[in-house]
mmCIF file of C-alpha atoms in Angstrom:
data_model
loop_
_atom_site.group_PDB
_atom_site.id
_atom_site.type_symbol
_atom_site.label_atom_id
_atom_site.label_comp_id
_atom_site.label_asym_id
_atom_site.label_seq_id
_atom_site.Cartn_x
_atom_site.Cartn_y
_atom_site.Cartn_z
ATOM 1 C CA LYS A 506 38.793 -50.579 6.638
ATOM 2 C CA THR A 507 36.092 -48.347 6.645
ATOM 3 C CA SER A 508 37.418 -45.255 5.288
ATOM 4 C CA PHE A 509 38.024 -46.774 1.506
ATOM 5 C CA ARG A 510 35.368 -44.833 0.015
ATOM 6 C CA GLU A 511 33.765 -42.084 -0.672
ATOM 7 C CA ALA A 512 31.880 -39.388 1.079
ATOM 8 C CA PRO A 513 28.291 -40.232 0.523
ATOM 9 C CA LEU A 514 26.268 -36.631 -0.135
ATOM 10 C CA THR A 515 22.820 -37.246 1.647
ATOM 11 C CA ALA A 516 23.089 -35.948 4.815
ATOM 12 C CA THR A 517 25.720 -32.991 4.203
ATOM 13 C CA LEU A 518 23.573 -31.645 1.395
ATOM 14 C CA LEU A 519 20.261 -31.814 3.763
ATOM 15 C CA ALA A 520 22.109 -29.957 6.117
ATOM 16 C CA ALA A 521 22.729 -27.318 4.079
ATOM 17 C CA LEU A 522 19.148 -26.960 2.810
ATOM 18 C CA THR A 523 17.744 -26.744 6.557
ATOM 19 C CA PRO A 524 16.995 -23.771 6.343
ATOM 20 C CA GLY A 525 18.772 -21.049 8.638
ATOM 21 C CA ASP A 526 15.704 -19.160 9.693
ATOM 22 C CA LEU A 527 15.092 -21.968 12.342
ATOM 23 C CA PRO A 528 16.239 -22.954 15.568
ATOM 24 C CA ILE A 529 17.852 -26.186 14.798
ATOM 25 C CA GLU A 530 20.663 -27.114 15.489
ATOM 26 C CA VAL A 531 21.967 -30.060 13.076
ATOM 27 C CA SER A 532 24.864 -32.930 13.621
ATOM 28 C CA ILE A 533 24.988 -35.854 10.889
ATOM 29 C CA CYS A 534 26.235 -40.046 11.546
ATOM 30 C CA ASP A 535 27.546 -41.636 8.759
ATOM 31 C CA ALA A 536 26.658 -44.950 10.603
ATOM 32 C CA SER A 537 29.254 -47.255 7.652
ATOM 33 C CA VAL A 538 32.528 -45.018 9.246
ATOM 34 C CA SER A 539 30.975 -44.024 12.694
ATOM 35 C CA PRO A 540 29.259 -45.268 15.570
ATOM 36 C CA VAL A 541 25.531 -43.902 15.735
ATOM 37 C CA PRO A 542 24.896 -42.235 18.892
ATOM 38 C CA LEU A 543 21.956 -43.819 20.518
ATOM 39 C CA ASP A 544 22.690 -42.441 23.988
ATOM 40 C CA ARG A 545 22.282 -39.054 22.753
ATOM 41 C CA SER A 546 18.783 -37.100 23.172
ATOM 42 C CA PHE A 547 17.309 -35.370 19.973
ATOM 43 C CA ASP A 548 14.227 -33.779 19.097
ATOM 44 C CA LEU A 549 13.712 -35.086 15.265
ATOM 45 C CA VAL A 550 16.172 -37.781 13.825
ATOM 46 C CA ALA A 551 16.439 -38.431 9.810
ATOM 47 C CA ILE A 552 17.304 -41.877 8.912
ATOM 48 C CA SER A 553 18.157 -42.562 5.291
ATOM 49 C CA ILE A 554 18.129 -46.099 3.599
ATOM 50 C CA ILE A 555 18.820 -48.129 0.368
ATOM 51 C CA THR A 556 17.349 -51.939 0.747
ATOM 52 C CA GLY A 557 20.564 -53.615 2.166
ATOM 53 C CA THR A 558 20.547 -51.215 5.238
ATOM 54 C CA ALA A 559 16.320 -51.001 5.358
ATOM 55 C CA THR A 560 16.549 -53.444 8.487
ATOM 56 C CA ARG A 561 19.057 -51.365 10.527
ATOM 57 C CA GLY A 562 17.421 -48.341 10.049
ATOM 58 C CA TYR A 563 13.958 -49.497 10.811
ATOM 59 C CA ARG A 564 15.845 -50.396 14.044
ATOM 60 C CA LEU A 565 17.155 -47.533 14.577
ATOM 61 C CA ALA A 566 14.256 -45.549 13.819
ATOM 62 C CA ASP A 567 12.414 -47.244 16.307
ATOM 63 C CA HIS A 568 14.965 -46.734 19.356
ATOM 64 C CA PHE A 569 14.752 -42.909 18.497
ATOM 65 C CA ARG A 570 11.454 -42.935 18.484
ATOM 66 C CA SER A 571 11.147 -45.012 22.024
ATOM 67 C CA GLN A 572 13.267 -42.091 23.142
ATOM 68 C CA GLY A 573 10.985 -39.333 22.447
ATOM 69 C CA ALA A 574 11.996 -38.086 19.336
ATOM 70 C CA LYS A 575 9.995 -37.694 15.782
ATOM 71 C CA VAL A 576 11.728 -39.456 12.704
ATOM 72 C CA VAL A 577 11.722 -39.065 9.219
ATOM 73 C CA ILE A 578 12.726 -42.104 6.918
ATOM 74 C CA GLY A 579 13.946 -41.226 3.609
ATOM 75 C CA GLY A 580 15.991 -42.710 0.990
ATOM 76 C CA VAL A 581 15.530 -45.230 -2.319
ATOM 77 C CA HIS A 582 14.056 -47.872 -0.173
ATOM 78 C CA ALA A 583 11.722 -45.565 1.424
ATOM 79 C CA THR A 584 10.671 -44.264 -2.094
ATOM 80 C CA LEU A 585 9.959 -47.671 -3.094
ATOM 81 C CA LEU A 586 8.440 -48.931 0.116
ATOM 82 C CA PRO A 587 6.804 -45.766 1.573
ATOM 83 C CA ASP A 588 3.997 -48.277 3.164
ATOM 84 C CA GLU A 589 6.530 -50.224 4.940
ATOM 85 C CA ALA A 590 8.733 -47.310 6.199
ATOM 86 C CA ALA A 591 5.777 -45.786 7.346
ATOM 87 C CA ALA A 592 5.916 -48.255 10.242
ATOM 88 C CA HIS A 593 8.965 -47.404 12.101
ATOM 89 C CA ALA A 594 8.561 -43.355 11.070
ATOM 90 C CA ASP A 595 6.601 -40.122 12.090
ATOM 91 C CA THR A 596 7.450 -38.574 8.634
ATOM 92 C CA VAL A 597 8.300 -40.497 5.583
ATOM 93 C CA MET A 598 9.875 -38.660 2.504
ATOM 94 C CA THR A 599 10.127 -39.785 -1.007
ATOM 95 C CA GLY A 600 11.800 -38.846 -4.035
ATOM 96 C CA PHE A 601 14.166 -35.637 -4.105
ATOM 97 C CA ALA A 602 14.142 -33.520 -0.812
ATOM 98 C CA GLU A 603 15.213 -29.775 -2.742
ATOM 99 C CA THR A 604 11.548 -29.144 -2.065
ATOM 100 C CA THR A 605 10.337 -30.980 0.816
ATOM 101 C CA TRP A 606 12.997 -30.716 3.349
ATOM 102 C CA PRO A 607 12.611 -26.955 3.690
ATOM 103 C CA GLU A 608 9.014 -27.652 4.372
ATOM 104 C CA MET A 609 9.366 -30.730 6.494
ATOM 105 C CA CYS A 610 11.779 -28.528 9.004
ATOM 106 C CA ARG A 611 9.343 -25.689 9.197
ATOM 107 C CA ASP A 612 6.295 -28.021 9.614
ATOM 108 C CA PHE A 613 8.282 -29.502 12.142
ATOM 109 C CA CYS A 614 9.166 -26.391 14.544
ATOM 110 C CA ALA A 615 5.439 -25.645 13.869
ATOM 111 C CA GLY A 616 4.149 -28.723 15.025
ATOM 112 C CA THR A 617 2.639 -29.696 12.169
ATOM 113 C CA LEU A 618 4.668 -32.289 10.433
ATOM 114 C CA LYS A 619 2.719 -34.424 7.855
ATOM 115 C CA PRO A 620 3.035 -38.086 7.249
ATOM 116 C CA ARG A 621 4.073 -38.445 3.767
ATOM 117 C CA TYR A 622 6.238 -35.300 1.816
ATOM 118 C CA ASP A 623 6.760 -36.489 -1.763
ATOM 119 C CA GLY A 624 9.502 -35.118 -3.567
ATOM 120 C CA GLY A 625 8.914 -34.530 -6.917
ATOM 121 C CA SER A 626 10.747 -32.974 -9.930
ATOM 122 C CA PRO A 627 12.983 -30.631 -8.567
ATOM 123 C CA ASP A 628 14.901 -27.880 -10.238
ATOM 124 C CA LEU A 629 18.557 -28.452 -9.433
ATOM 125 C CA ALA A 630 19.393 -24.757 -9.865
ATOM 126 C CA GLY A 631 20.736 -23.180 -6.968
ATOM 127 C CA ILE A 632 21.207 -25.893 -4.992
ATOM 128 C CA PRO A 633 23.453 -24.891 -1.771
ATOM 129 C CA ARG A 634 27.031 -26.965 -1.639
ATOM 130 C CA PRO A 635 27.105 -29.571 0.791
ATOM 131 C CA ARG A 636 28.010 -29.056 4.825
ATOM 132 C CA ARG A 637 30.745 -31.211 4.397
ATOM 133 C CA ASP A 638 32.365 -29.273 7.689
ATOM 134 C CA LEU A 639 29.900 -31.563 9.622
ATOM 135 C CA GLN A 640 31.104 -34.552 7.975
ATOM 136 C CA LYS A 641 33.551 -36.995 9.492
ATOM 137 C CA ARG A 642 37.466 -35.945 9.052
ATOM 138 C CA PHE A 643 39.369 -38.000 8.326
ATOM 139 C CA GLY A 644 36.571 -40.935 7.340
ATOM 140 C CA TYR A 645 36.860 -41.288 3.796
ATOM 141 C CA MET A 646 39.734 -41.815 1.076
ATOM 142 C CA MET A 647 37.856 -39.521 -1.063
ATOM 143 C CA PRO A 648 35.779 -36.626 1.146
ATOM 144 C CA GLN A 649 35.115 -34.261 -1.780
ATOM 145 C CA THR A 650 32.354 -35.497 -3.241
ATOM 146 C CA VAL A 651 29.959 -33.731 -5.989
ATOM 147 C CA PHE A 652 27.045 -34.484 -8.214
ATOM 148 C CA ALA A 653 25.959 -32.740 -11.366
ATOM 149 C CA THR A 654 23.199 -35.450 -12.522
ATOM 150 C CA ARG A 655 20.667 -37.261 -10.632
ATOM 151 C CA GLY A 656 18.347 -40.555 -12.030
ATOM 152 C CA CYS A 657 19.303 -42.439 -15.127
ATOM 153 C CA ARG A 658 17.503 -42.854 -18.818
ATOM 154 C CA ASN A 659 18.576 -46.586 -19.030
ATOM 155 C CA THR A 660 15.886 -49.275 -18.028
ATOM 156 C CA CYS A 661 18.048 -51.891 -16.349
ATOM 157 C CA ASP A 662 15.773 -54.356 -14.878
ATOM 158 C CA PHE A 663 17.713 -54.793 -11.330
ATOM 159 C CA CYS A 664 18.077 -51.121 -11.031
ATOM 160 C CA ALA A 665 16.428 -49.452 -8.094
ATOM 161 C CA VAL A 666 17.052 -45.687 -9.877
ATOM 162 C CA THR A 667 14.664 -46.652 -12.501
ATOM 163 C CA ALA A 668 12.356 -48.665 -10.255
ATOM 164 C CA ALA A 669 12.099 -45.142 -8.184
ATOM 165 C CA LYS A 670 11.160 -43.083 -11.387
ATOM 166 C CA PHE A 671 13.617 -40.957 -10.535
ATOM 167 C CA GLY A 672 13.845 -39.692 -14.308
ATOM 168 C CA TRP A 673 16.359 -37.455 -15.320
ATOM 169 C CA HIS A 674 17.752 -34.360 -14.297
ATOM 170 C CA THR A 675 21.093 -32.309 -14.681
ATOM 171 C CA ARG A 676 22.840 -28.898 -13.010
ATOM 172 C CA PRO A 677 23.857 -26.371 -14.600
ATOM 173 C CA VAL A 678 27.132 -27.140 -15.892
ATOM 174 C CA ALA A 679 28.600 -23.395 -14.592
ATOM 175 C CA GLU A 680 27.192 -24.493 -10.692
ATOM 176 C CA VAL A 681 28.917 -27.800 -10.964
ATOM 177 C CA ALA A 682 32.277 -25.978 -12.225
ATOM 178 C CA ALA A 683 32.046 -23.175 -9.516
ATOM 179 C CA GLU A 684 31.652 -25.940 -6.476
ATOM 180 C CA VAL A 685 35.062 -28.265 -7.996
ATOM 181 C CA ALA A 686 37.299 -25.363 -8.460
ATOM 182 C CA ALA A 687 36.201 -24.073 -4.500
ATOM 183 C CA LEU A 688 36.944 -28.147 -3.708
ATOM 184 C CA PRO A 689 40.166 -28.204 -1.309
ATOM 185 C CA GLY A 690 42.638 -29.984 -2.960
ATOM 186 C CA LEU A 691 43.424 -31.475 -5.945
ATOM 187 C CA ARG A 692 40.765 -34.779 -6.277
ATOM 188 C CA PHE A 693 37.356 -35.607 -6.232
ATOM 189 C CA ALA A 694 34.712 -37.550 -7.199
ATOM 190 C CA PHE A 695 31.311 -37.720 -9.321
ATOM 191 C CA ASN A 696 28.616 -39.817 -7.103
ATOM 192 C CA ASP A 697 26.126 -39.692 -10.547
ATOM 193 C CA VAL A 698 24.405 -43.328 -11.437
ATOM 194 C CA SER A 699 25.656 -42.448 -14.761
ATOM 195 C CA LEU A 700 27.503 -38.997 -15.472
ATOM 196 C CA CYS A 701 27.794 -39.383 -19.260
ATOM 197 C CA GLU A 702 23.492 -40.282 -19.931
ATOM 198 C CA ASP A 703 23.488 -37.007 -21.990
ATOM 199 C CA ARG A 704 26.282 -36.306 -24.281
ATOM 200 C CA ALA A 705 25.892 -32.558 -25.008
ATOM 201 C CA TYR A 706 25.798 -32.240 -21.258
ATOM 202 C CA ALA A 707 28.576 -34.357 -20.735
ATOM 203 C CA LEU A 708 31.167 -32.423 -22.946
ATOM 204 C CA ASP A 709 30.146 -29.173 -21.418
ATOM 205 C CA LEU A 710 30.513 -29.771 -18.376
ATOM 206 C CA CYS A 711 33.992 -31.434 -19.227
ATOM 207 C CA ALA A 712 34.827 -28.456 -21.104
ATOM 208 C CA ALA A 713 34.149 -26.448 -18.059
ATOM 209 C CA LEU A 714 36.313 -28.584 -15.897
ATOM 210 C CA LYS A 715 38.985 -28.755 -18.364
ATOM 211 C CA PRO A 716 40.840 -24.980 -17.071
ATOM 212 C CA LEU A 717 40.266 -26.495 -13.756
ATOM 213 C CA LYS A 718 43.244 -28.630 -13.797
ATOM 214 C CA LYS A 719 42.468 -31.404 -11.469
ATOM 215 C CA LYS A 720 41.859 -35.264 -11.001
ATOM 216 C CA TRP A 721 38.108 -36.658 -10.699
ATOM 217 C CA GLY A 722 36.735 -39.919 -11.309
ATOM 218 C CA GLY A 723 33.153 -40.860 -11.248
ATOM 219 C CA LEU A 724 30.649 -43.696 -13.478
ATOM 220 C CA MET A 725 29.419 -44.177 -16.606
ATOM 221 C CA THR A 726 27.997 -46.709 -18.825
ATOM 222 C CA LEU A 727 30.143 -49.028 -21.455
ATOM 223 C CA LYS A 728 27.844 -46.804 -23.954
ATOM 224 C CA ALA A 729 29.372 -43.596 -23.032
ATOM 225 C CA ALA A 730 32.749 -45.197 -22.905
ATOM 226 C CA ASP A 731 32.447 -46.475 -25.814
ATOM 227 C CA ASP A 732 32.479 -42.705 -27.363
ATOM 228 C CA GLU A 733 36.104 -41.650 -28.539
ATOM 229 C CA GLU A 734 35.606 -38.375 -28.055
ATOM 230 C CA MET A 735 33.542 -38.233 -24.904
ATOM 231 C CA LEU A 736 37.175 -40.409 -23.762
ATOM 232 C CA ASP A 737 39.235 -37.233 -25.178
ATOM 233 C CA ALA A 738 37.382 -34.619 -23.161
ATOM 234 C CA LEU A 739 37.295 -36.967 -19.891
ATOM 235 C CA ALA A 740 41.005 -36.998 -19.889
ATOM 236 C CA GLU A 741 41.513 -33.653 -20.971
ATOM 237 C CA ALA A 742 39.366 -32.585 -18.208
ATOM 238 C CA GLY A 743 41.275 -34.432 -15.646
ATOM 239 C CA CYS A 744 39.421 -38.013 -15.398
ATOM 240 C CA CYS A 745 41.389 -40.413 -14.057
ATOM 241 C CA TYR A 746 39.218 -42.900 -13.149
ATOM 242 C CA MET A 747 35.948 -44.911 -13.923
ATOM 243 C CA LEU A 748 33.304 -47.100 -12.856
ATOM 244 C CA LEU A 749 31.946 -49.058 -15.718
ATOM 245 C CA GLY A 750 29.039 -51.958 -15.334
ATOM 246 C CA PHE A 751 30.364 -54.917 -17.519
ATOM 247 C CA GLU A 752 28.184 -57.621 -15.656
ATOM 248 C CA SER A 753 28.293 -60.145 -18.236
ATOM 249 C CA ALA A 754 30.569 -61.454 -21.486
ATOM 250 C CA SER A 755 27.024 -63.177 -22.658
ATOM 251 C CA ARG A 756 25.024 -61.009 -24.974
ATOM 252 C CA THR A 757 21.859 -63.451 -24.116
ATOM 253 C CA SER A 758 22.164 -62.290 -20.244
ATOM 254 C CA LEU A 759 22.727 -58.706 -20.967
ATOM 255 C CA ALA A 760 19.850 -58.895 -22.871
ATOM 256 C CA GLY A 761 18.144 -60.755 -19.972
ATOM 257 C CA ILE A 762 18.455 -57.603 -17.716
ATOM 258 C CA ARG A 763 17.624 -54.997 -20.721
ATOM 259 C CA LYS A 764 21.630 -54.281 -20.721
ATOM 260 C CA GLY A 765 21.778 -55.039 -24.482
ATOM 261 C CA PHE A 766 23.933 -51.842 -25.221
ATOM 262 C CA ASN A 767 26.677 -53.968 -23.903
ATOM 263 C CA THR A 768 28.838 -55.348 -26.342
ATOM 264 C CA PRO A 769 31.364 -57.860 -24.983
ATOM 265 C CA GLU A 770 32.836 -57.748 -28.111
ATOM 266 C CA ASP A 771 33.738 -54.287 -27.403
ATOM 267 C CA TYR A 772 35.199 -54.999 -24.074
ATOM 268 C CA GLN A 773 39.100 -55.172 -25.076
ATOM 269 C CA ARG A 774 38.693 -52.378 -27.298
ATOM 270 C CA ILE A 775 37.218 -49.827 -24.956
ATOM 271 C CA VAL A 776 39.547 -51.033 -22.140
ATOM 272 C CA SER A 777 42.374 -50.332 -24.047
ATOM 273 C CA ASN A 778 41.386 -46.924 -25.187
ATOM 274 C CA MET A 779 40.317 -46.028 -21.691
ATOM 275 C CA HIS A 780 44.248 -47.281 -20.584
ATOM 276 C CA ALA A 781 45.741 -45.499 -23.035
ATOM 277 C CA ARG A 782 44.257 -42.007 -21.934
ATOM 278 C CA GLY A 783 45.251 -42.791 -18.586
ATOM 279 C CA MET A 784 42.252 -44.034 -16.645
ATOM 280 C CA MET A 785 41.954 -46.781 -14.408
ATOM 281 C CA ILE A 786 38.702 -48.326 -14.455
ATOM 282 C CA GLN A 787 36.697 -50.178 -11.750
ATOM 283 C CA GLY A 788 34.558 -52.989 -13.428
ATOM 284 C CA CYS A 789 31.705 -54.695 -12.364
ATOM 285 C CA PHE A 790 30.181 -57.926 -12.963
ATOM 286 C CA ILE A 791 26.432 -59.802 -11.899
ATOM 287 C CA PHE A 792 26.469 -63.139 -11.179
ATOM 288 C CA GLY A 793 23.433 -65.539 -10.798
ATOM 289 C CA LEU A 794 21.760 -63.993 -14.348
ATOM 290 C CA ASP A 795 19.320 -66.118 -15.604
ATOM 291 C CA ASN A 796 22.094 -67.798 -18.562
ATOM 292 C CA ASP A 797 24.927 -67.909 -16.018
ATOM 293 C CA GLN A 798 25.964 -72.233 -15.960
ATOM 294 C CA PRO A 799 28.491 -73.193 -13.459
ATOM 295 C CA SER A 800 31.394 -72.360 -15.641
ATOM 296 C CA VAL A 801 30.690 -68.717 -15.176
ATOM 297 C CA PHE A 802 32.654 -67.600 -12.177
ATOM 298 C CA ASP A 803 36.535 -68.998 -13.854
ATOM 299 C CA GLU A 804 35.161 -67.887 -17.218
ATOM 300 C CA THR A 805 34.548 -64.263 -15.617
ATOM 301 C CA ALA A 806 37.810 -64.336 -13.803
ATOM 302 C CA LYS A 807 39.857 -65.208 -16.596
ATOM 303 C CA MET A 808 37.909 -62.018 -18.469
ATOM 304 C CA VAL A 809 39.251 -60.166 -15.846
ATOM 305 C CA ASP A 810 42.572 -60.816 -15.781
ATOM 306 C CA GLU A 811 42.840 -60.296 -20.039
ATOM 307 C CA LEU A 812 41.118 -57.478 -20.089
ATOM 308 C CA GLU A 813 43.517 -55.868 -17.329
ATOM 309 C CA ILE A 814 40.595 -54.795 -15.271
ATOM 310 C CA ASP A 815 42.612 -52.254 -12.621
ATOM 311 C CA ILE A 816 39.893 -53.160 -10.099
ATOM 312 C CA PRO A 817 37.438 -56.151 -10.703
ATOM 313 C CA ARG A 818 34.275 -55.465 -8.444
ATOM 314 C CA TYR A 819 31.272 -58.565 -8.127
ATOM 315 C CA ALA A 820 27.956 -58.622 -7.429
ATOM 316 C CA LEU A 821 25.228 -61.076 -7.224
ATOM 317 C CA TYR A 822 22.124 -60.596 -8.943
ATOM 318 C CA THR A 823 19.583 -58.972 -6.553
ATOM 319 C CA PRO A 824 15.775 -58.059 -7.132
ATOM 320 C CA PHE A 825 15.530 -54.745 -5.484
ATOM 321 C CA PRO A 826 11.840 -53.960 -3.966
ATOM 322 C CA ASN A 827 9.539 -52.772 -7.201
ATOM 323 C CA THR A 828 12.023 -53.542 -9.586
ATOM 324 C CA THR A 829 11.196 -55.346 -12.818
ATOM 325 C CA CYS A 830 13.751 -58.199 -11.963
ATOM 326 C CA TYR A 831 11.916 -58.634 -8.384
ATOM 327 C CA ARG A 832 8.382 -59.162 -10.055
ATOM 328 C CA ARG A 833 9.615 -61.336 -12.437
ATOM 329 C CA LEU A 834 11.587 -63.733 -9.834
ATOM 330 C CA SER A 835 8.445 -63.088 -7.277
ATOM 331 C CA GLU A 836 5.874 -64.507 -9.978
ATOM 332 C CA GLU A 837 8.182 -67.489 -10.880
ATOM 333 C CA GLY A 838 8.524 -67.995 -6.950
ATOM 334 C CA ARG A 839 12.240 -67.558 -6.845
ATOM 335 C CA LEU A 840 13.151 -65.277 -4.089
ATOM 336 C CA LEU A 841 14.730 -67.464 -1.235
ATOM 337 C CA PRO A 842 12.073 -67.602 1.789
ATOM 338 C CA LYS A 843 12.812 -65.555 5.261
ATOM 339 C CA VAL A 844 15.312 -63.203 4.366
ATOM 340 C CA ASN A 845 15.481 -60.103 5.384
ATOM 341 C CA TRP A 846 16.873 -56.836 3.638
ATOM 342 C CA SER A 847 19.655 -56.510 5.349
ATOM 343 C CA TRP A 848 20.860 -59.729 2.277
ATOM 344 C CA TYR A 849 19.838 -56.997 -0.426
ATOM 345 C CA ASP A 850 23.062 -55.634 -1.022
ATOM 346 C CA THR A 851 24.215 -57.828 -3.903
ATOM 347 C CA GLN A 852 26.785 -59.857 -1.613
ATOM 348 C CA HIS A 853 24.381 -61.934 -0.387
ATOM 349 C CA VAL A 854 22.188 -64.771 -2.327
ATOM 350 C CA VAL A 855 18.404 -64.336 -2.012
ATOM 351 C CA ILE A 856 17.451 -66.012 -5.305
ATOM 352 C CA GLN A 857 17.219 -69.211 -6.434
ATOM 353 C CA PRO A 858 19.486 -68.905 -9.630
ATOM 354 C CA LYS A 859 18.180 -71.072 -12.815
ATOM 355 C CA ASN A 860 21.155 -73.390 -13.523
ATOM 356 C CA MET A 861 22.510 -73.686 -9.856
ATOM 357 C CA SER A 862 21.719 -74.402 -6.517
ATOM 358 C CA PRO A 863 21.995 -71.041 -4.238
ATOM 359 C CA GLU A 864 24.575 -72.924 -2.227
ATOM 360 C CA GLU A 865 26.411 -73.458 -5.571
ATOM 361 C CA LEU A 866 26.047 -69.521 -6.552
ATOM 362 C CA ASP A 867 27.447 -68.731 -2.929
ATOM 363 C CA ALA A 868 30.420 -70.519 -3.291
ATOM 364 C CA GLY A 869 31.119 -69.825 -7.044
ATOM 365 C CA PHE A 870 30.746 -66.015 -5.436
ATOM 366 C CA ARG A 871 33.644 -66.331 -3.236
ATOM 367 C CA ARG A 872 35.911 -68.440 -5.597
ATOM 368 C CA ALA A 873 35.313 -65.375 -8.306
ATOM 369 C CA TRP A 874 36.221 -62.862 -5.155
ATOM 370 C CA ALA A 875 38.922 -64.506 -4.172
ATOM 371 C CA HIS A 876 40.596 -64.967 -7.655
ATOM 372 C CA PRO A 877 41.976 -61.276 -8.867
ATOM 373 C CA TYR A 878 42.913 -60.444 -5.880
ATOM 374 C CA SER A 879 45.471 -62.722 -5.629
ATOM 375 C CA LEU A 880 49.428 -61.175 -5.564
ATOM 376 C CA LYS A 881 49.190 -62.915 -9.112
ATOM 377 C CA SER A 882 46.335 -61.744 -10.357
ATOM 378 C CA ILE A 883 47.260 -58.015 -9.270
ATOM 379 C CA PHE A 884 50.262 -57.534 -10.546
ATOM 380 C CA ARG A 885 48.971 -59.870 -14.017
ATOM 381 C CA ARG A 886 46.541 -56.805 -14.456
ATOM 382 C CA LEU A 887 48.283 -53.662 -13.323
ATOM 383 C CA SER A 888 51.136 -52.405 -15.160
ATOM 384 C CA PRO A 889 53.306 -49.957 -13.646
ATOM 385 C CA LYS A 890 53.320 -47.535 -16.292
ATOM 386 C CA ARG A 891 50.076 -46.910 -16.032
ATOM 387 C CA ASN A 892 49.478 -43.557 -15.054
ATOM 388 C CA GLN A 893 47.278 -44.057 -11.928
ATOM 389 C CA PHE A 894 49.375 -47.592 -11.379
ATOM 390 C CA VAL A 895 49.662 -46.798 -7.387
ATOM 391 C CA VAL A 896 46.073 -45.718 -6.874
ATOM 392 C CA ALA A 897 44.963 -49.070 -8.551
ATOM 393 C CA LEU A 898 47.764 -51.017 -6.353
ATOM 394 C CA ALA A 899 46.116 -49.178 -3.268
ATOM 395 C CA GLY A 900 42.604 -50.466 -4.181
ATOM 396 C CA ASN A 901 43.406 -53.747 -5.022
ATOM 397 C CA LEU A 902 44.769 -54.170 -1.393
ATOM 398 C CA ALA A 903 42.264 -53.121 0.196
ATOM 399 C CA TYR A 904 39.296 -55.206 -1.889
ATOM 400 C CA ARG A 905 42.072 -58.296 -0.382
ATOM 401 C CA LEU A 906 40.962 -56.689 2.887
ATOM 402 C CA TYR A 907 37.351 -57.088 1.501
#
C-alpha cells in the first residue's frame, strides 16, 4: 500500500549536494516507505518536514538528539515556522538548500554549526543529479522523478508554497533533458508544483523532451491545460498524465481561494481535449470552502462521473501556517482547538466550516471518497479505449485500498 507513490527528491538531492571531500557517509530513509532506524547511532541527522509530518518529525528529532546526534530540520514547515522547529533542532534550514547544505556540512565537520541557514534565491544551473542509488529499491510505483521548476507564480490562499515565498525558478532546459535521457527505463515523473507556469519555458522543455521518446507526467494548472498548443506540445513530448487542481465547480468558491483562473464552464472541454491527446487526468477537489453547502459532496461526485476524471482525489480545506487562509480563519476563530500538526494533511477536519458542522464535513468527505471508487463509478469513468486505461485502473484500485 505504501508503494503507490512517486519517489521524493529531497533526500537524494541533499545526498548529491554533500561535498565529496568531507569524511561523511550518507544514508537516507523515507519514513513513508521504510522504518526509521531508531537504534542506529548517527553524528548528524537531517529531517525534512511538511506540516502534516511536523509532529512526527519533532519526535524523531528529540529522539536522535537524546542519543547524542546533532539534528538539522528543514523543509516547507520549517521554512514557515523556523522558531518552532528550532525548539527541536540544533540547526534549522529554511528555503532552498542548494547553497546552504554544502555550507552546513562543512561547518558541521569543522565544529562551527550555525543555528540557522537561510536559503535564498538559488542558481539551479549545475545542480547535481540526485543519489537515486540510495533510495529504497522497489519502494515506489514511480522511482524516477525529476524537477525542472521551483515555486509557483499563483497566490492560492491555502498554498504553503506561496506562503513560504519560494518565488519562481527554472533549471536550464538542456540540463533537465540530459538528466531525463540518462534515466533508466521509459517512464518518469516531474514533481514540480506547476510545471507549465512559464509558457515559453514549458514549450522549450517539451521540444527538448520530444526526441527522447519517454512517457511521463506531472502537475499543471487548468490555466495551462486550457492552451491547446501547450497540450499538443506536451503530448508530443510524451506526457501521458497530469494532475489538475479543479478544486470546485463554484466560481464564488474559486474566487474566495484566489483561484479564479479556474473556469468551471470549461472543465468538460479541457478534460475532453486532454483525453483526446492520450492524457490521463488526476483531478483534485477541495471540500470545506466557505461557499460549500451540504449538497457539495454529492454534486462533486456527480461532476467527477460526468467529466470522466480518471483518478479523482479529494482534500479538505486546510489552513497551513502563515498562509492567507490560516490568518483569516484564525482571526475569525474558526481553527478547531486541540488539533496538532499531524491533522494538517488535508484529510482531517481542522476548521469550523461556514455552512455545516465539522462532523457533517467529515461525514460528507468520507462519503465523497467512497463514491468514485465503487466499481460502478470506476467503470463509468474509465474507457478501455483510452491509452492509459490499464494505469488508470491500477490507480483506481489503489485508491480503493485507501
